[in-house]
XYZ file of C-alpha atoms in Angstrom:
690
model
C -121.581 -16.531 37.288
C -120.098 -14.852 40.143
C -117.538 -17.582 40.647
C -116.438 -17.379 37.005
C -115.828 -13.689 37.335
C -113.713 -14.322 40.398
C -111.669 -16.899 38.464
C -111.148 -14.480 35.562
C -109.863 -11.766 37.860
C -107.542 -14.234 39.620
C -106.066 -15.456 36.294
C -105.556 -11.872 35.172
C -103.678 -11.059 38.376
C -101.477 -14.141 37.970
C -100.588 -13.222 34.343
C -99.666 -9.708 35.332
C -97.422 -11.040 38.104
C -95.430 -13.208 35.636
C -95.222 -10.505 32.892
C -92.013 -8.457 32.479
C -92.018 -4.918 33.829
C -93.196 -2.245 31.417
C -90.553 -0.632 29.275
C -89.262 2.781 30.232
C -90.218 5.646 27.975
C -87.711 6.259 25.174
C -85.033 8.834 25.934
C -82.169 10.342 23.793
C -78.896 8.359 23.881
C -76.110 10.193 25.766
C -73.085 11.445 23.739
C -69.875 9.354 24.030
C -67.138 11.096 26.035
C -64.227 11.996 23.631
C -60.613 11.902 24.926
C -58.740 15.196 24.928
C -57.386 16.093 21.496
C -53.932 14.289 20.990
C -51.361 16.738 19.560
C -48.604 15.297 17.264
C -45.272 14.678 19.064
C -42.776 17.463 18.812
C -40.020 16.756 16.268
C -36.720 15.623 17.725
C -34.173 18.366 17.879
C -30.819 17.534 16.269
C -27.773 17.072 18.438
C -25.664 20.087 19.184
C -23.593 21.213 16.219
C -19.774 21.247 16.206
C -17.539 22.904 13.615
C -14.342 21.089 12.626
C -11.604 21.442 10.008
C -9.805 18.442 8.510
C -7.059 17.967 5.931
C -6.693 14.692 4.038
C -3.167 14.257 2.711
C -2.972 10.709 1.414
C -4.919 7.673 0.342
C -5.745 4.691 2.473
C -4.220 1.886 0.391
C -1.091 1.468 -1.685
C -2.180 0.119 -5.043
C 1.040 -1.454 -6.281
C 0.569 -4.792 -8.011
C 3.996 -6.300 -7.359
C 6.731 -7.116 -9.834
C 6.392 -8.252 -13.430
C 9.110 -10.779 -14.271
C 9.187 -11.789 -17.930
C 11.513 -14.672 -18.804
C 13.918 -12.752 -21.028
C 17.119 -14.180 -22.468
C 19.535 -15.102 -19.733
C 23.093 -13.811 -19.898
C 24.401 -17.155 -21.146
C 21.643 -17.468 -23.759
C 22.321 -13.970 -25.063
C 26.083 -14.463 -25.091
C 25.747 -17.677 -27.093
C 23.768 -15.848 -29.786
C 26.165 -12.881 -30.094
C 28.862 -12.533 -32.747
C 32.447 -13.156 -31.611
C 33.343 -9.436 -31.588
C 30.407 -8.605 -29.286
C 31.286 -11.515 -26.990
C 34.818 -10.167 -26.551
C 33.452 -6.812 -25.423
C 31.151 -8.409 -22.867
C 33.965 -10.598 -21.562
C 36.120 -7.500 -20.999
C 33.305 -5.888 -19.019
C 32.872 -9.012 -16.894
C 36.588 -9.129 -16.048
C 36.500 -5.483 -14.998
C 33.410 -6.097 -12.875
C 35.059 -9.027 -11.138
C 38.156 -6.982 -10.300
C 35.983 -4.142 -8.997
C 33.969 -6.530 -6.806
C 37.154 -8.086 -5.387
C 38.535 -4.632 -4.598
C 35.299 -3.680 -2.874
C 35.393 -6.769 -0.671
C 39.008 -6.092 0.313
C 38.177 -2.499 1.191
C 35.192 -3.612 3.240
C 37.269 -6.151 5.199
C 40.019 -3.599 5.803
C 37.530 -1.043 7.075
C 35.883 -3.586 9.368
C 39.252 -4.552 10.858
C 40.064 -0.889 11.431
C 36.884 -0.190 13.371
C 37.222 -3.358 15.405
C 40.623 -2.084 16.484
C 39.605 0.830 18.642
C 42.845 1.624 20.496
C 45.006 -1.345 19.524
C 48.680 -1.119 18.617
C 48.115 -1.970 14.955
C 45.728 0.888 14.283
C 48.227 2.885 12.241
C 48.924 -0.109 9.990
C 45.217 -0.819 9.620
C 44.511 2.786 8.685
C 47.201 2.646 6.005
C 45.866 -0.692 4.741
C 42.342 0.743 4.546
C 43.559 3.774 2.612
C 45.359 1.557 0.127
C 42.334 -0.695 -0.421
C 40.009 2.270 -0.822
C 42.267 3.745 -3.497
C 42.430 0.377 -5.207
C 38.644 0.197 -5.147
C 38.342 3.631 -6.744
C 40.790 2.657 -9.488
C 38.945 -0.631 -10.098
C 35.640 1.187 -10.345
C 37.079 3.633 -12.856
C 38.486 0.745 -14.876
C 35.084 -0.917 -14.874
C 33.380 2.267 -16.046
C 35.954 2.630 -18.803
C 35.358 -0.966 -19.923
C 31.592 -0.348 -20.046
C 32.025 2.820 -22.103
C 34.423 1.077 -24.502
C 32.068 -1.903 -24.930
C 29.056 0.364 -25.463
C 30.857 2.301 -28.201
C 31.933 -0.942 -29.912
C 28.417 -2.402 -29.806
C 27.020 0.866 -31.168
C 29.293 0.544 -34.196
C 28.362 -3.115 -34.696
C 24.644 -2.352 -34.464
C 24.998 0.314 -37.145
C 26.515 -2.065 -39.681
C 24.306 -3.314 -42.572
C 24.489 -6.949 -41.419
C 24.094 -6.385 -37.697
C 22.572 -9.095 -35.497
C 19.510 -8.018 -33.448
C 21.032 -9.647 -30.367
C 23.692 -6.917 -30.364
C 20.965 -4.361 -29.679
C 19.805 -6.360 -26.647
C 23.360 -6.553 -25.277
C 23.854 -2.817 -25.821
C 20.560 -1.982 -24.086
C 21.503 -4.066 -21.069
C 24.883 -2.355 -20.841
C 23.223 1.051 -20.941
C 20.722 0.038 -18.275
C 23.427 -1.404 -16.049
C 21.642 -4.749 -16.196
C 24.314 -7.016 -17.596
C 23.047 -10.279 -16.126
C 19.724 -10.397 -17.940
C 17.547 -10.373 -14.819
C 14.442 -8.297 -15.537
C 11.647 -7.213 -13.236
C 9.568 -4.083 -13.076
C 7.505 -2.834 -10.166
C 3.978 -2.254 -11.452
C 1.606 0.305 -9.962
C -1.979 0.560 -11.096
C -2.616 3.434 -13.524
C 0.739 5.104 -12.896
C 3.414 5.692 -15.489
C 6.936 4.436 -14.988
C 10.263 5.878 -16.092
C 11.616 5.427 -19.577
C 14.389 2.863 -19.359
C 17.803 3.452 -20.846
C 18.601 1.441 -23.933
C 15.162 1.720 -25.535
C 16.662 3.265 -28.675
C 18.999 0.286 -29.098
C 16.106 -2.132 -28.734
C 14.070 -0.208 -31.278
C 16.907 -0.533 -33.814
C 17.212 -4.235 -32.979
C 13.468 -4.735 -33.564
C 13.856 -3.270 -37.050
C 16.419 -5.955 -37.882
C 14.143 -8.945 -37.092
C 10.468 -9.516 -37.860
C 7.914 -10.396 -35.184
C 7.453 -13.855 -36.741
C 11.058 -14.857 -35.885
C 12.250 -16.064 -32.489
C 14.843 -13.299 -32.227
C 12.276 -10.688 -33.229
C 9.829 -11.877 -30.563
C 12.426 -11.788 -27.784
C 13.698 -8.366 -28.869
C 10.158 -6.956 -28.874
C 9.395 -8.461 -25.507
C 12.492 -6.829 -24.041
C 11.551 -3.574 -25.771
C 8.053 -3.761 -24.294
C 9.607 -4.292 -20.884
C 11.345 -0.915 -21.172
C 8.423 1.118 -22.490
C 6.451 1.757 -19.303
C 6.114 5.460 -19.652
C 3.095 7.602 -20.439
C 4.872 9.115 -23.456
C 5.454 5.639 -24.900
C 1.966 4.190 -24.449
C 1.180 4.269 -28.176
C 4.444 2.543 -29.035
C 3.860 -0.045 -26.322
C 0.435 -0.807 -27.778
C 2.011 -1.200 -31.210
C 4.505 -3.716 -29.852
C 1.722 -5.620 -28.083
C -0.317 -5.723 -31.301
C 2.705 -7.124 -33.167
C 3.373 -9.810 -30.568
C -0.186 -10.898 -29.725
C -0.861 -12.986 -32.898
C 2.506 -14.822 -32.838
C 3.426 -14.968 -29.135
C 3.700 -18.321 -27.335
C 0.816 -19.318 -25.068
C 2.750 -18.469 -21.888
C 3.170 -14.865 -23.093
C -0.501 -14.106 -23.757
C -1.589 -13.403 -20.184
C 1.300 -10.982 -19.794
C 0.420 -9.171 -23.035
C -3.242 -8.903 -21.999
C -2.108 -7.634 -18.622
C 0.129 -4.959 -20.123
C -2.594 -3.812 -22.540
C -5.075 -3.530 -19.664
C -2.580 -1.499 -17.642
C -2.275 0.911 -20.560
C -6.077 1.176 -20.636
C -5.996 2.027 -16.934
C -3.279 4.594 -17.602
C -5.639 6.197 -20.131
C -8.329 6.378 -17.442
C -10.653 3.634 -18.738
C -10.935 1.446 -15.640
C -13.910 -0.565 -16.903
C -12.043 -1.564 -20.079
C -8.967 -2.375 -18.016
C -11.027 -4.632 -15.734
C -12.344 -6.566 -18.742
C -8.756 -6.950 -19.968
C -7.619 -8.351 -16.635
C -10.492 -10.837 -16.683
C -9.452 -12.008 -20.168
C -5.870 -12.334 -18.942
C -7.117 -14.569 -16.136
C -8.887 -16.754 -18.694
C -5.731 -17.078 -20.825
C -3.346 -17.643 -17.933
C -1.222 -20.797 -18.197
C 1.741 -22.155 -16.294
C 4.899 -20.235 -17.049
C 3.270 -16.819 -17.384
C 5.289 -13.832 -16.206
C 2.310 -12.586 -14.207
C 0.644 -14.634 -11.491
C -3.042 -15.327 -11.012
C -2.939 -13.411 -7.729
C -1.513 -10.323 -9.439
C -4.183 -10.491 -12.137
C -6.904 -10.874 -9.509
C -5.526 -7.873 -7.600
C -5.488 -5.843 -10.811
C -9.095 -6.812 -11.528
C -10.058 -5.853 -7.969
C -8.487 -2.410 -8.259
C -9.941 -1.795 -11.733
C -13.476 -2.775 -10.687
C -13.122 -0.694 -7.535
C -11.937 2.346 -9.505
C -14.746 1.808 -12.029
C -17.228 1.871 -9.080
C -18.303 -1.689 -9.951
C -18.350 -2.766 -6.307
C -20.297 -6.007 -6.884
C -17.607 -7.587 -9.066
C -14.837 -5.900 -7.103
C -15.979 -7.793 -4.003
C -15.820 -11.080 -5.931
C -12.307 -10.236 -7.127
C -11.251 -9.538 -3.534
C -12.384 -12.994 -2.433
C -10.417 -14.492 -5.340
C -7.292 -12.661 -4.173
C -7.741 -14.149 -0.711
C -8.239 -17.601 -2.194
C -5.025 -17.279 -4.215
C -3.143 -16.012 -1.168
C -4.223 -19.045 0.822
C -3.173 -21.422 -1.951
C 0.185 -23.075 -1.161
C 2.983 -21.938 -3.441
C 4.790 -24.866 -5.115
C 8.430 -24.960 -4.136
C 11.315 -26.498 -6.006
C 13.234 -29.168 -4.095
C 16.363 -27.822 -2.447
C 19.395 -30.113 -2.082
C 20.151 -30.941 1.553
C 22.784 -28.759 3.190
C 25.921 -30.240 4.800
C 25.487 -31.551 8.294
C 27.569 -28.811 9.893
C 25.596 -26.054 8.205
C 22.295 -27.724 9.037
C 23.204 -27.846 12.719
C 24.239 -24.193 12.613
C 21.038 -23.133 10.930
C 18.985 -25.163 13.387
C 20.570 -23.193 16.233
C 19.730 -19.829 14.670
C 16.532 -17.964 15.463
C 13.761 -18.228 12.900
C 14.050 -14.572 11.954
C 17.757 -14.930 11.266
C 17.138 -17.976 9.088
C 14.679 -15.976 7.017
C 17.155 -13.131 6.784
C 19.929 -15.442 5.607
C 17.687 -17.082 3.031
C 16.093 -13.895 1.729
C 18.976 -11.470 2.238
C 19.189 -9.218 5.274
C 18.942 -6.074 3.198
C 16.136 -7.506 1.121
C 13.937 -7.368 4.208
C 13.864 -3.600 3.793
C 12.324 -3.880 0.341
C 8.540 -3.886 0.193
C 8.483 -5.323 -3.332
C 7.231 -2.166 -4.984
C 4.537 -1.374 -2.402
C 2.447 -4.333 -3.423
C -1.186 -4.307 -2.424
C -1.054 -6.457 0.701
C -3.758 -8.596 2.309
C -4.736 -5.782 4.642
C -5.228 -3.421 1.709
C -7.355 -6.012 -0.075
C -9.492 -6.366 3.058
C -10.008 -2.608 3.227
C -11.086 -2.431 -0.417
C -13.442 -5.360 0.163
C -14.858 -3.647 3.252
C -15.442 -0.537 1.138
C -17.409 -2.637 -1.336
C -19.544 -4.122 1.441
C -20.391 -0.674 2.759
C -21.037 0.904 -0.624
C -23.364 -2.006 -1.509
C -25.139 -1.838 1.856
C -24.538 -5.555 2.536
C -24.842 -7.187 5.941
C -21.246 -8.262 6.667
C -22.428 -10.998 9.026
C -24.072 -12.798 6.095
C -21.136 -12.763 3.704
C -20.153 -16.012 2.043
C -16.710 -17.133 1.011
C -13.581 -18.345 2.752
C -13.317 -17.814 6.489
C -9.945 -16.066 6.125
C -11.404 -13.386 3.860
C -14.513 -12.909 5.978
C -12.454 -12.569 9.164
C -10.267 -9.900 7.585
C -13.252 -7.921 6.284
C -15.098 -8.143 9.597
C -11.978 -6.965 11.438
C -11.743 -3.873 9.250
C -15.421 -3.086 9.696
C -15.171 -3.630 13.470
C -12.326 -1.118 13.642
C -14.324 1.395 11.628
C -17.367 0.932 13.863
C -15.228 1.608 16.915
C -13.920 4.844 15.420
C -17.468 5.773 14.356
C -18.530 5.783 18.010
C -20.590 2.591 17.715
C -19.064 0.260 20.340
C -21.885 -2.292 20.312
C -21.621 -2.834 16.561
C -17.841 -2.956 16.895
C -18.103 -5.697 19.511
C -20.565 -7.688 17.409
C -18.366 -7.614 14.295
C -15.173 -8.304 16.251
C -16.644 -11.327 18.005
C -17.896 -12.673 14.666
C -14.398 -12.305 13.177
C -12.794 -14.022 16.146
C -15.203 -16.952 15.955
C -14.161 -17.685 12.345
C -10.687 -18.833 13.378
C -7.144 -17.671 14.060
C -6.000 -15.694 11.027
C -3.562 -12.848 10.553
C -6.468 -10.676 9.453
C -8.174 -11.167 12.831
C -5.648 -8.974 14.630
C -7.807 -5.911 14.187
C -10.797 -7.673 15.732
C -8.822 -8.617 18.835
C -7.505 -5.066 19.098
C -11.088 -3.784 19.040
C -12.089 -6.167 21.817
C -9.018 -5.138 23.829
C -9.894 -1.477 23.426
C -13.442 -2.113 24.621
C -12.230 -4.148 27.603
C -9.642 -1.499 28.436
C -12.340 1.153 28.408
C -14.401 -0.878 30.901
C -11.386 -1.557 33.119
C -11.454 -5.347 32.549
C -7.732 -5.965 33.061
C -7.965 -9.780 33.038
C -9.797 -9.788 29.703
C -7.254 -7.354 28.256
C -4.430 -9.740 29.141
C -6.347 -12.747 27.805
C -6.951 -11.003 24.486
C -3.314 -9.942 24.273
C -2.222 -13.574 24.684
C -4.692 -14.672 22.019
C -3.396 -11.994 19.643
C 0.200 -13.115 20.160
C -0.742 -16.605 18.922
C -2.085 -15.371 15.582
C 0.080 -15.866 12.488
C 2.080 -12.859 11.421
C 1.103 -10.856 8.380
C 2.812 -8.105 6.415
C 1.985 -4.732 7.944
C 3.049 -1.499 6.291
C 2.200 1.744 8.038
C -0.063 3.867 5.868
C -1.064 6.549 8.334
C -4.277 7.897 9.768
C -4.696 10.970 7.583
C -7.821 9.576 5.951
C -9.117 7.213 8.636
C -7.468 5.435 11.578
C -7.016 1.762 10.785
C -6.337 -1.322 12.867
C -2.569 -0.763 12.952
C -3.120 2.714 14.310
C -5.367 1.186 16.966
C -2.671 -1.370 17.844
C -0.149 1.454 18.310
C -2.592 3.218 20.622
C -3.037 0.074 22.697
C 0.727 -0.426 22.973
C 1.198 3.113 24.215
C -1.706 2.646 26.597
C -0.072 -0.514 27.983
C 3.294 1.211 28.420
C 1.967 4.188 30.310
C -1.260 5.859 31.230
C -1.207 8.140 28.199
C -4.258 8.776 26.069
C -2.747 6.763 23.219
C -3.451 9.508 20.719
C -1.057 11.245 18.411
C -0.473 14.940 18.718
C -2.569 15.658 15.647
C -5.554 13.772 17.082
C -5.567 15.148 20.614
C -7.222 18.335 19.383
C -9.813 16.527 17.234
C -13.315 15.969 18.474
C -14.841 12.463 18.421
C -17.093 13.391 15.506
C -13.969 13.883 13.361
C -13.562 10.084 13.187
C -17.028 9.737 11.666
C -16.272 12.451 9.126
C -12.943 10.839 8.195
C -14.659 7.488 7.639
C -17.314 9.010 5.410
C -14.793 11.049 3.424
C -12.419 8.135 2.946
C -15.137 5.770 1.773
C -16.201 8.258 -0.907
C -12.754 9.582 -1.829
C -10.635 6.446 -2.159
C -12.116 5.043 -5.411
C -11.621 8.304 -7.347
C -8.724 10.068 -5.645
C -6.109 9.339 -8.323
C -8.403 10.861 -10.968
C -9.016 14.072 -9.055
C -8.075 17.273 -10.892
C -4.678 18.876 -10.295
C -4.316 21.183 -7.340
C -4.733 24.906 -7.773
C -3.545 27.849 -5.773
C -0.062 28.562 -4.514
C 1.896 28.138 -1.333
C -0.098 27.033 1.685
C -3.323 27.653 -0.227
C -2.513 24.976 -2.811
C -5.183 22.272 -2.662
C -7.195 19.934 -4.875
C -10.585 20.915 -3.483
C -12.359 22.081 -0.372
C -15.506 20.187 0.599
C -18.035 21.600 3.037
C -20.052 18.928 4.832
C -23.008 19.746 7.048
C -24.784 16.901 8.820
C -27.662 17.144 11.273
C -27.639 14.077 13.522
C -30.811 13.263 15.454
C -31.069 11.137 18.623
C -32.983 8.391 16.807
C -30.137 7.867 14.289
C -31.545 9.918 11.422
C -29.027 12.070 9.584
C -29.602 14.898 7.116
C -26.518 15.491 4.985
C -25.615 18.460 2.798
C -22.312 18.551 0.903
C -20.791 21.196 -1.358
C -17.412 21.749 -3.005
C -15.545 24.629 -4.562
C -14.932 22.605 -7.745
C -17.416 21.131 -10.181
C -15.407 18.397 -11.942
C -16.800 14.889 -12.389
C -14.721 13.218 -9.680
C -15.410 15.809 -6.999
C -19.105 15.612 -7.912
C -18.936 11.830 -7.482
C -17.539 12.347 -3.972
C -20.428 14.673 -3.114
C -23.015 12.210 -4.453
C -21.434 9.429 -2.417
C -21.566 11.547 0.737
C -25.276 12.042 0.155
C -25.710 8.263 -0.314
C -23.558 6.678 2.409
C -23.150 9.664 4.728
C -26.377 9.025 6.672
C -25.255 5.470 7.479
C -21.684 6.364 8.411
C -22.655 9.382 10.510
C -25.614 7.780 12.292
C -23.638 7.177 15.495
C -21.832 10.501 15.488
C -21.849 12.105 18.947
C -22.943 15.470 17.545
C -24.041 17.262 14.446
C -21.172 18.665 12.458
C -20.174 21.441 10.091
C -16.917 20.189 8.569
C -14.528 21.904 6.201
C -12.402 19.189 4.555
C -9.351 20.206 2.526
C -7.998 17.699 -0.007
C -4.248 18.198 -0.176
C -2.538 17.703 -3.543
C -0.659 14.669 -2.155
C -3.937 12.760 -1.914
C -3.971 12.249 -5.692
C -0.899 9.976 -5.788
C 0.769 7.580 -3.334
C 4.043 9.402 -4.029
C 4.161 12.801 -5.694
C 6.455 13.365 -8.668
C 9.944 14.692 -8.197
C 12.324 13.660 -5.455
C 9.580 11.950 -3.418
C 8.696 9.867 -6.462
C 12.322 8.820 -6.889
C 12.602 7.635 -3.313
C 9.186 5.983 -3.347
C 6.288 6.196 -0.963
C 7.988 4.293 1.853
C 11.410 3.486 3.210
C 11.464 0.092 1.517
C 10.674 1.569 -1.889
C 13.565 3.989 -1.641
C 16.146 1.527 -0.332
C 15.136 -1.785 -1.868
C 16.835 -1.407 -5.245
C 19.869 0.426 -3.928
C 21.104 -2.120 -1.415
C 23.588 -4.665 -2.595
C 27.223 -5.676 -2.709
C 28.261 -2.848 -5.037
C 30.901 -0.152 -4.911
C 28.930 2.607 -6.549
C 26.974 5.503 -5.100
C 24.367 3.745 -2.977
C 22.441 4.466 0.215
C 24.287 2.888 3.108
C 22.768 0.350 5.484
C 22.788 1.757 8.972
C 23.777 5.187 7.704
C 23.839 7.380 4.652
C 27.115 6.085 3.239
C 26.526 7.631 -0.157
C 29.820 6.581 -1.711
C 30.862 3.615 0.350
C 32.561 0.361 -0.602
C 30.778 -2.380 1.285
C 27.322 -3.874 1.593
C 24.810 -1.474 0.152
C 27.517 0.955 -0.789
C 27.482 1.982 2.874
C 29.721 -0.469 4.644
C 32.336 1.585 6.340
C 33.246 3.622 3.306
C 33.613 7.346 3.141
C 30.338 9.181 3.251
C 27.867 10.923 5.477
C 27.115 7.742 7.417
C 24.773 8.431 10.259
C 25.683 5.251 12.097
C 24.261 5.294 15.584
C 23.132 8.898 15.265
C 26.673 9.981 14.536
C 26.282 13.014 12.381
C 29.668 12.895 10.676
C 30.763 9.321 11.116
C 31.404 6.605 8.551
C 28.211 4.587 8.690
C 28.601 0.818 9.053
C 26.139 -2.019 9.142
C 25.696 -1.626 12.868
C 26.314 2.100 12.757
C 29.646 3.418 13.929
C 28.755 7.085 13.520
C 31.336 9.015 15.454
C 29.596 11.965 16.961
C 31.940 14.817 17.634
C 30.432 16.842 20.456
C 29.829 20.362 19.397
C 31.580 23.041 21.329
C 29.190 25.021 23.482
C 28.393 28.328 22.001
C 29.342 31.113 24.314
C 28.456 34.683 23.762
C 31.425 36.980 23.414
C 31.835 39.431 26.252
C 30.152 42.730 25.544
C 32.424 45.338 24.184
C 33.088 48.156 26.595
C 33.026 51.556 25.010
C 36.333 53.309 24.892
C 36.647 56.057 27.433
C 36.034 59.472 26.018
C 39.019 61.677 25.852
């Protein structure tokens, strides 16, 4: 009994030894330690504000569409259709023209011989010979003018007869226009009226003599339409187009569609004009007076002006495709061996000058929208659409040109990394003329870092690129790649800043503001309202732009204007839309006052500037030739000369080589007579008082 009790106690002790320890009494769980209250980060303060004033005086692209060349009756075709009496009058004019041209050549040779003989013994004889030939040239010119007046009066009488031939009206119109050879071409600018041509009244009378269903009536109406490019004649031009459209040959239809669309653009309906250009492209056939490239350029400009940037971008790529297409050339008979050897020894530039005409090189062909202008419009479309330019499709030539423009803009917008990225992408696409801007951007970046070897390497690469047409437009709206190239050249010549006088006082943020203003202003600038005010206060509008730029790239934009028209409102809405993107890299906030000068509405304002054109080539191109009339001289302002371009060495105001009163020649023989130094007269001494 006792032993069993001992065993029970021992087993109890063993169980207690193996049992887990007793649980602790329950206590309240401790509170979790909370971190200190996190306050929201302080908002970023905007960059320091800077106040600037800008004036925009011109657009960024010249929107000429080239020349329209309808195949009108040639001189021989017209002469064969004229009555015998009208042919006699034209023959008399041709004889007088030939005599006048011969006299002009003799006077030009005599003048050249005189100026080659500086102090030779025969100078007196050469001076007398020159005087005689100049007088003969004046008499021949008067005889030619008399023959033209006599022929015009005779054709007027014939056209007024009951049985007049419509061809007489065409001959009379060409006499009145001074276009007696039948060559016809008109420089076409988008949505801008031309000048009423002389001889329109004669063509209108001729059109009344022949119906549109006849061959003569069709040719007369086509020539009449060619002379009706004026805003006052738009209704009559439409009437002529409506008469010709149902009966015109197939090769005329694209031209008629093109003209009708241009009239729609002149009326301000850019969307309707764009549809008309597209239909003209569909109806284009070989032999049309307007090319596919011109139609594509017109469609690009119309879509761009209609703010249809999606289809405008497609039209821009089509223009580039047409530009890259080889132009078919007619076979030229081989030249004689002696001439071939001579031409082979000439420099390439001289060969081009001989083939094209030395003076023709001054003519820009009516300020045609060049490849660089197309690239800028395409770059505008990319930015307005918010596309990634690195993912664009299409031909490499077009993409390289667009990327070069955007790289230049990024550089001027104070975004060097983006500029480098776009420039390298353009360079990797190949060696194209449009890649010059990209190489200039890379040179500017290397020059800023002091990488002289890379600057020289990029300059050599740029020199190997094919040449392209470059017409200076100016940096009033936004500096472009040609402006950058000029800066780099000045930087290479000396250690100057490479900035023009007008830009040295501008802050860096002004470039960002110019880019934003130009992107929003260019599509609508020709439709802006007329300027108001007077004197120096005359302006189209004044836009106030306030932009707060934050360090993280955010931008808050506020834009106002002192005018409430539709186009100015469209500019303000665009600034609200694209301003934050274009000002994101600005070095400071800005309060900008931007004045739109009245010249921004048109490439060339009306009046004297419109007569001379928007560039030197426009003003001189049509006035240079082997004529003896009042023409601008080549190498000087020989206003009434006798030789090439009317300048030659004839009497006039020829500047020559800066000779203020010389007789300007091709090379410039301006004889500068040194002015006598002005000396002050001695002071008068008062007479002694008596």
